[in-house]
PDB file of C-alpha atoms in Angstrom:
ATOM      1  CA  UNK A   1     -60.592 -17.804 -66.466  1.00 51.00           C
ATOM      2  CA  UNK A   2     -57.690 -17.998 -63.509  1.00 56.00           C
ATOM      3  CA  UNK A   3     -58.325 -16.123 -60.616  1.00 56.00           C
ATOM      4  CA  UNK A   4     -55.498 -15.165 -58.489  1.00 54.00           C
ATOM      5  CA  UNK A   5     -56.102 -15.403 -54.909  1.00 55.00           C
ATOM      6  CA  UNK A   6     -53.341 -13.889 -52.505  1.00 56.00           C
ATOM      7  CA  UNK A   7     -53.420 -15.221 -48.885  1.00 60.00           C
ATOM      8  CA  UNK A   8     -53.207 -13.385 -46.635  1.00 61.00           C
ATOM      9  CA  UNK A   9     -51.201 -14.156 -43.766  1.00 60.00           C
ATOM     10  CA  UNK A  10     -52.037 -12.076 -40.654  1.00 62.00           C
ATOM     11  CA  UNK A  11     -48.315 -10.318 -40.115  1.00 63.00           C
ATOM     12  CA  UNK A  12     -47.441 -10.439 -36.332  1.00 66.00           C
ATOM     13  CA  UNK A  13     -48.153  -7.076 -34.427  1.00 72.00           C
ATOM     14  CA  UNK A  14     -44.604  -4.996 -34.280  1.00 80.00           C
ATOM     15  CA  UNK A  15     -44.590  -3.425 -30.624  1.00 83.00           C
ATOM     16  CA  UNK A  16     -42.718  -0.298 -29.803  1.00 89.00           C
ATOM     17  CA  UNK A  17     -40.164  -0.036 -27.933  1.00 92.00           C
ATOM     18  CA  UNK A  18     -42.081   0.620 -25.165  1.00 92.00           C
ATOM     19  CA  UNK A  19     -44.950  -1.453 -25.470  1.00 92.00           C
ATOM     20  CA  UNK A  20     -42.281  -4.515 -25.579  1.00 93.00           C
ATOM     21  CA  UNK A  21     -40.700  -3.802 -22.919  1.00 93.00           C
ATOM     22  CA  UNK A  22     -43.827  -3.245 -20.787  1.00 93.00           C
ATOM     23  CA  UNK A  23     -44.983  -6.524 -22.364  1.00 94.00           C
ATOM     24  CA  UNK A  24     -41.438  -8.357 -21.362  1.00 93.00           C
ATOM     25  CA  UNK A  25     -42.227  -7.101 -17.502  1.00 92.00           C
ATOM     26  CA  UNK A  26     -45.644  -8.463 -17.665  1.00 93.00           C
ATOM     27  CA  UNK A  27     -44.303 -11.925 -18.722  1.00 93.00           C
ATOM     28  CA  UNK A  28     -41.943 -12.199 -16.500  1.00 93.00           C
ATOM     29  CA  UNK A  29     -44.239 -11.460 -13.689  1.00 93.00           C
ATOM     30  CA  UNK A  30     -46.726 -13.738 -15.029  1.00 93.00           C
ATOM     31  CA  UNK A  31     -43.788 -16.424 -14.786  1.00 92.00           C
ATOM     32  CA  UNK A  32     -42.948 -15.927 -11.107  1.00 92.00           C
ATOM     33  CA  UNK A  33     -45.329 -18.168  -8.587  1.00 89.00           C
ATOM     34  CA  UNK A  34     -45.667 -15.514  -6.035  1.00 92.00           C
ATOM     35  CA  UNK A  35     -47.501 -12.817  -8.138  1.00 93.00           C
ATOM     36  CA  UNK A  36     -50.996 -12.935  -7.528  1.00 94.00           C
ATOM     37  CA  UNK A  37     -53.183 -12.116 -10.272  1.00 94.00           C
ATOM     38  CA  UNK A  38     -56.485 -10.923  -9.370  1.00 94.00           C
ATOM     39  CA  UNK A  39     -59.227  -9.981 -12.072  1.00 92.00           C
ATOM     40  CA  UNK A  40     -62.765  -7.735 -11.945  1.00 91.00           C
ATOM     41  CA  UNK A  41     -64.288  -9.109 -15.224  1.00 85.00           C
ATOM     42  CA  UNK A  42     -67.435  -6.588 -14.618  1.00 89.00           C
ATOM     43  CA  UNK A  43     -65.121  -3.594 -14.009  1.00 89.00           C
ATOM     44  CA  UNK A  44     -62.792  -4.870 -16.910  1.00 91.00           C
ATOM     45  CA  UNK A  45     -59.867  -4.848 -14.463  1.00 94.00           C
ATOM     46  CA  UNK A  46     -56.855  -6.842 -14.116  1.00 95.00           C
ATOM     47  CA  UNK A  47     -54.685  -6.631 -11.343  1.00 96.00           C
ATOM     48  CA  UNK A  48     -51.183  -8.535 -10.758  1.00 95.00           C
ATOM     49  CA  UNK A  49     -49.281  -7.481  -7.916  1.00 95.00           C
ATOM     50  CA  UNK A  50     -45.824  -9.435  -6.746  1.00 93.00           C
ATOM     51  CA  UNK A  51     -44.903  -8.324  -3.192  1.00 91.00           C
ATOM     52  CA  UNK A  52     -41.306  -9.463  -2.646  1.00 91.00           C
ATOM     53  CA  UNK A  53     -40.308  -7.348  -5.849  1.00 88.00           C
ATOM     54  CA  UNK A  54     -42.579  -4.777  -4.641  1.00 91.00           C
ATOM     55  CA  UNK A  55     -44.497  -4.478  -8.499  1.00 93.00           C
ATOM     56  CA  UNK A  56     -47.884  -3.992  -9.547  1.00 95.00           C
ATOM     57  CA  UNK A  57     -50.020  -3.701 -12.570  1.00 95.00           C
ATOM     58  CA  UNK A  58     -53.398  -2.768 -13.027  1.00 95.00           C
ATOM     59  CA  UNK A  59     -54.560  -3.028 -16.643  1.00 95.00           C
ATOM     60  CA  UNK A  60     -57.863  -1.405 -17.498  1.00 95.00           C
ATOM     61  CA  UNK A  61     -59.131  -3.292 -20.512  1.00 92.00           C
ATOM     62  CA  UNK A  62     -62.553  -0.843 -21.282  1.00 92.00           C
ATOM     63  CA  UNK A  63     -59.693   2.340 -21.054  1.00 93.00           C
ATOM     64  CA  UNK A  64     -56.765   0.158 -22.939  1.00 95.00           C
ATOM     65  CA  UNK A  65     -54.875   1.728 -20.098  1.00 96.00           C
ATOM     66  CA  UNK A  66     -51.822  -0.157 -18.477  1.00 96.00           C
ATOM     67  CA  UNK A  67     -50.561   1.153 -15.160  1.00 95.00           C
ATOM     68  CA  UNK A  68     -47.185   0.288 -13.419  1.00 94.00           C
ATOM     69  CA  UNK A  69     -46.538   0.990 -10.132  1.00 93.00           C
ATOM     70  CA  UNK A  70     -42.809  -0.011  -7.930  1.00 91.00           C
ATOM     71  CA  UNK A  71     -41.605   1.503  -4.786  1.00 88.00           C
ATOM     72  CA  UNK A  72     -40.582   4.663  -6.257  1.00 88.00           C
ATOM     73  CA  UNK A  73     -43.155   5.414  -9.295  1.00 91.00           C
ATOM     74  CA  UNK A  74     -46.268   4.744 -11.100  1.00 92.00           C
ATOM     75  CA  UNK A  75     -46.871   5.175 -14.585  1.00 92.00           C
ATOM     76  CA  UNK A  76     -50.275   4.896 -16.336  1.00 93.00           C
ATOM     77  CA  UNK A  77     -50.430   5.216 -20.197  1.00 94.00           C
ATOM     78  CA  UNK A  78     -53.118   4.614 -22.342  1.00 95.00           C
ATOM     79  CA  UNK A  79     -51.752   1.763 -25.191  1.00 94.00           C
ATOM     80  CA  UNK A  80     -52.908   0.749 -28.333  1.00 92.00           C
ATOM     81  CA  UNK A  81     -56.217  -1.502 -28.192  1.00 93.00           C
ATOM     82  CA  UNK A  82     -54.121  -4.732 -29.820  1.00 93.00           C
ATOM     83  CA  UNK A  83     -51.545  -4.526 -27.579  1.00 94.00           C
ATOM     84  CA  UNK A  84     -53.556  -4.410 -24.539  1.00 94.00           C
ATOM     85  CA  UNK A  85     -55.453  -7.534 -26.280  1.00 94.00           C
ATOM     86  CA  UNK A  86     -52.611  -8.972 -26.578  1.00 94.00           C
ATOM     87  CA  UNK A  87     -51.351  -8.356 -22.558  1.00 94.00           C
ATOM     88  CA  UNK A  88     -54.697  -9.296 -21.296  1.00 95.00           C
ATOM     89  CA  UNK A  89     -54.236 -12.566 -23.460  1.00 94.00           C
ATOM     90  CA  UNK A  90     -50.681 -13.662 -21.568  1.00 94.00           C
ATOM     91  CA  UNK A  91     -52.629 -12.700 -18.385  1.00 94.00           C
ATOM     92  CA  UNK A  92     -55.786 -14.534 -18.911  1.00 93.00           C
ATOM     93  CA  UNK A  93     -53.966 -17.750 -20.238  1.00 94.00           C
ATOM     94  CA  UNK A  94     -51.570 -17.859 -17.265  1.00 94.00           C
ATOM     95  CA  UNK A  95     -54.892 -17.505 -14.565  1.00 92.00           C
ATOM     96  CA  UNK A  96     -56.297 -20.181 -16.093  1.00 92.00           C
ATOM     97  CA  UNK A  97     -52.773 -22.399 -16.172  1.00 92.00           C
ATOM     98  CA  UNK A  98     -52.935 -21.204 -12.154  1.00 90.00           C
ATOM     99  CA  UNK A  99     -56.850 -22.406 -12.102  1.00 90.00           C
ATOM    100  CA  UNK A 100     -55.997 -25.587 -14.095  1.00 91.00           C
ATOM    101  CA  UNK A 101     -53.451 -26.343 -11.621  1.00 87.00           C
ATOM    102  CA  UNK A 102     -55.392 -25.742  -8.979  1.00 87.00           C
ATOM    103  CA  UNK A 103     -58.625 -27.907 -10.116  1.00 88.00           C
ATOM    104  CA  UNK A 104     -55.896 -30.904 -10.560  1.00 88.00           C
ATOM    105  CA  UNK A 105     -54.574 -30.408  -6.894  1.00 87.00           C
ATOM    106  CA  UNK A 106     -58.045 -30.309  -5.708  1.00 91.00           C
ATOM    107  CA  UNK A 107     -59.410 -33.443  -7.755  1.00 91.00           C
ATOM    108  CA  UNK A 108     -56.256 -35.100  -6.587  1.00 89.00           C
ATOM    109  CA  UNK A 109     -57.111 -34.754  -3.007  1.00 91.00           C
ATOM    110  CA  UNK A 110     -60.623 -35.808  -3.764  1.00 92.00           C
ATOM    111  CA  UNK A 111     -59.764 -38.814  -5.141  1.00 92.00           C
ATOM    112  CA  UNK A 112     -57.537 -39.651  -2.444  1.00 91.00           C
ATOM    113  CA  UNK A 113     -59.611 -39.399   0.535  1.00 93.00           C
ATOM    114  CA  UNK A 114     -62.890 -40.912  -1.633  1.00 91.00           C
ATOM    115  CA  UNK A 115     -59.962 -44.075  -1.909  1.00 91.00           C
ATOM    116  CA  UNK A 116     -58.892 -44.118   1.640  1.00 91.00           C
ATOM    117  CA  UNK A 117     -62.656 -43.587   2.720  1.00 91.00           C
ATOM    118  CA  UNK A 118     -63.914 -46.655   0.245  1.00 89.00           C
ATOM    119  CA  UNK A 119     -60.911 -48.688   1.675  1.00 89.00           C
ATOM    120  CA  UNK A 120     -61.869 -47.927   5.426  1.00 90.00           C
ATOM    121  CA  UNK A 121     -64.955 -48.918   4.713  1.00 88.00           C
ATOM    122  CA  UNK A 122     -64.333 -52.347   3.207  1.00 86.00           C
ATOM    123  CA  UNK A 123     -62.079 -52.667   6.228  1.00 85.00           C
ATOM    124  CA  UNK A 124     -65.051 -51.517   8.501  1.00 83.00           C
ATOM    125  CA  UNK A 125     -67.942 -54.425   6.841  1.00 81.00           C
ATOM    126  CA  UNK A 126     -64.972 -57.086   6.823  1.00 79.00           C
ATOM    127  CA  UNK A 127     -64.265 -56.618  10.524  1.00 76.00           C
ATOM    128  CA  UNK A 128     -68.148 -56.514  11.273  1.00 72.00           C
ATOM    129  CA  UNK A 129     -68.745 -59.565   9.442  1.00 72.00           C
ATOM    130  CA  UNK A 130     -65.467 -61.421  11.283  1.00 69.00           C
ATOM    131  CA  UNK A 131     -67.285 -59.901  14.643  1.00 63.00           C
ATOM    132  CA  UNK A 132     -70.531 -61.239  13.746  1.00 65.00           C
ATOM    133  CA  UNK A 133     -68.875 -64.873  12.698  1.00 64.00           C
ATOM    134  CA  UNK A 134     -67.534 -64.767  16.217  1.00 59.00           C
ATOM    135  CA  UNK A 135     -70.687 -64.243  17.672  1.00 61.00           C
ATOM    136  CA  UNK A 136     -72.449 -66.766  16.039  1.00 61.00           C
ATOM    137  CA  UNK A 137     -69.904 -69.415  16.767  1.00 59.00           C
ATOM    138  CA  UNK A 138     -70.451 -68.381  20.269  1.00 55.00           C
ATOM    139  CA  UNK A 139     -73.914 -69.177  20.368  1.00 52.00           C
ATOM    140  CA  UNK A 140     -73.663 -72.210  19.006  1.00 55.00           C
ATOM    141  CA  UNK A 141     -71.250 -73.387  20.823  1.00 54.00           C
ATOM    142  CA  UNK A 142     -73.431 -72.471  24.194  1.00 54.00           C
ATOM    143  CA  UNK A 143     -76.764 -73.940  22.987  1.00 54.00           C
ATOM    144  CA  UNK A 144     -74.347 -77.105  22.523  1.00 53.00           C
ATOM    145  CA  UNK A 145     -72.822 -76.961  25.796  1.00 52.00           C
ATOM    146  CA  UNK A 146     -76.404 -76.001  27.069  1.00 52.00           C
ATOM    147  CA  UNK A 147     -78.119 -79.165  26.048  1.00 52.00           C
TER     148      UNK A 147
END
């Protein structure tokens, strides 16, 4: 007997309209440096707010609600529960990207000033040790001169 198995290959999600192009301004927001993303994991909020276009978005991940708010409106809309998955994905992978970047910058430094701080330090005991040599020549030299 020949069984027929049929794989199946998970289709990608078809967005409305709307839901792309909601999902396009997200991106591109996500994209530009100077929008802070902010997130309440507890409260299942995400917030990303860019000031010098004057755009926020608060997504509400328990609701599946995504709110947009410029200038001159705000718009909230409850979306379907993949596509806010999917927006919360984008979001969550670029805060980490951020965090990532972040950690690297920080270790960086770290490892720096641990460097210049075990160099000064080598610099310090060889100095001492030149110091000391000088100061034991010294004394010998005056318990010669002494005698």
């Amino acid at each position: 007997m020949f069984f027929t198995f049929k794989i199946f290959k998970k289709k990608p999600r078809v967005y409305t309209k709307i839901e792309s192009h909601i999902y396009g301004i997200i991106t591109e927001l996500l994209k530009v440096s100077s929008t802070d993303i902010n997130v309440d994991e507890l409260g299942g909020k995400y917030y990303l707010s860019n000031e010098e276009q004057h755009f926020k978005v608060t997504i509400l991940s328990n609701d599946y609600v995504i709110r947009l708010t410029n200038t001159h409106d705000s718009v909230a809309e409850k979306y379907d529960k993949v596509f806010v998955e999917d927006v919360l994905k984008a979001v969550k992978e670029e805060k980490h990207r951020r965090m990532e970047v972040v950690y690297d910058s920080i270790t960086n430094s770290i490892e720096k000033m641990a460097e210049r701080l075990h160099n000064r330090l080598i610099e310090s005991n060889e100095q001492d040790k030149s110091v000391r040599r000088l100061e034991t020549k010294e004394v010998k030299n005056n318990k010669k001169a002494n005698l």
